[in-house]
């Protein structure tokens, strides 16, 4: 079973930036793509950014133009650069394979990293 460890969260003022990292214990090239998800209290977990094995990227409308997903295959690490942060970005952020991947369907999630954006 893959292990996913997210880091880089913290408290930031609105308009600020953070860079999240996610290290996988297995090769991220073994799945069809990776995604960053977030969950805030009382809400369902949502996919906010994805990158496929062919380098296609896509973003939720709410973060488009502000967030950028990238990866380092050698380090088995996925990043999320978050700029111009807004209070509504406050959530616990997780990485995982895309929803159709075995990693995601296994139901395993890391501990996530908390992002809090103060107004």
C-alpha angles and dihedrals in degrees: 000000000000121000118214123195119189125194143159102075125130147128116308136167120249109277092031131117139236134181117214124201131199122192118197124204090218134046112288087208089069092073129059093250146322133250142192116226132185136198128192125189113290093008134099121252110267134198109238103171137012139182122193127210088261091057095253110151132196135176140199111258090244093064102029112130092016105060128056126191121205139159145207108213093192092056094037086231132140122198135200117200109199119193133176090020119202131203089250089063088070107122145105108280123213135178127214142142119290115284093263094051125104090240093058094040091053087070094231118142131175123234092270127216124262119235117190121183116195120207 
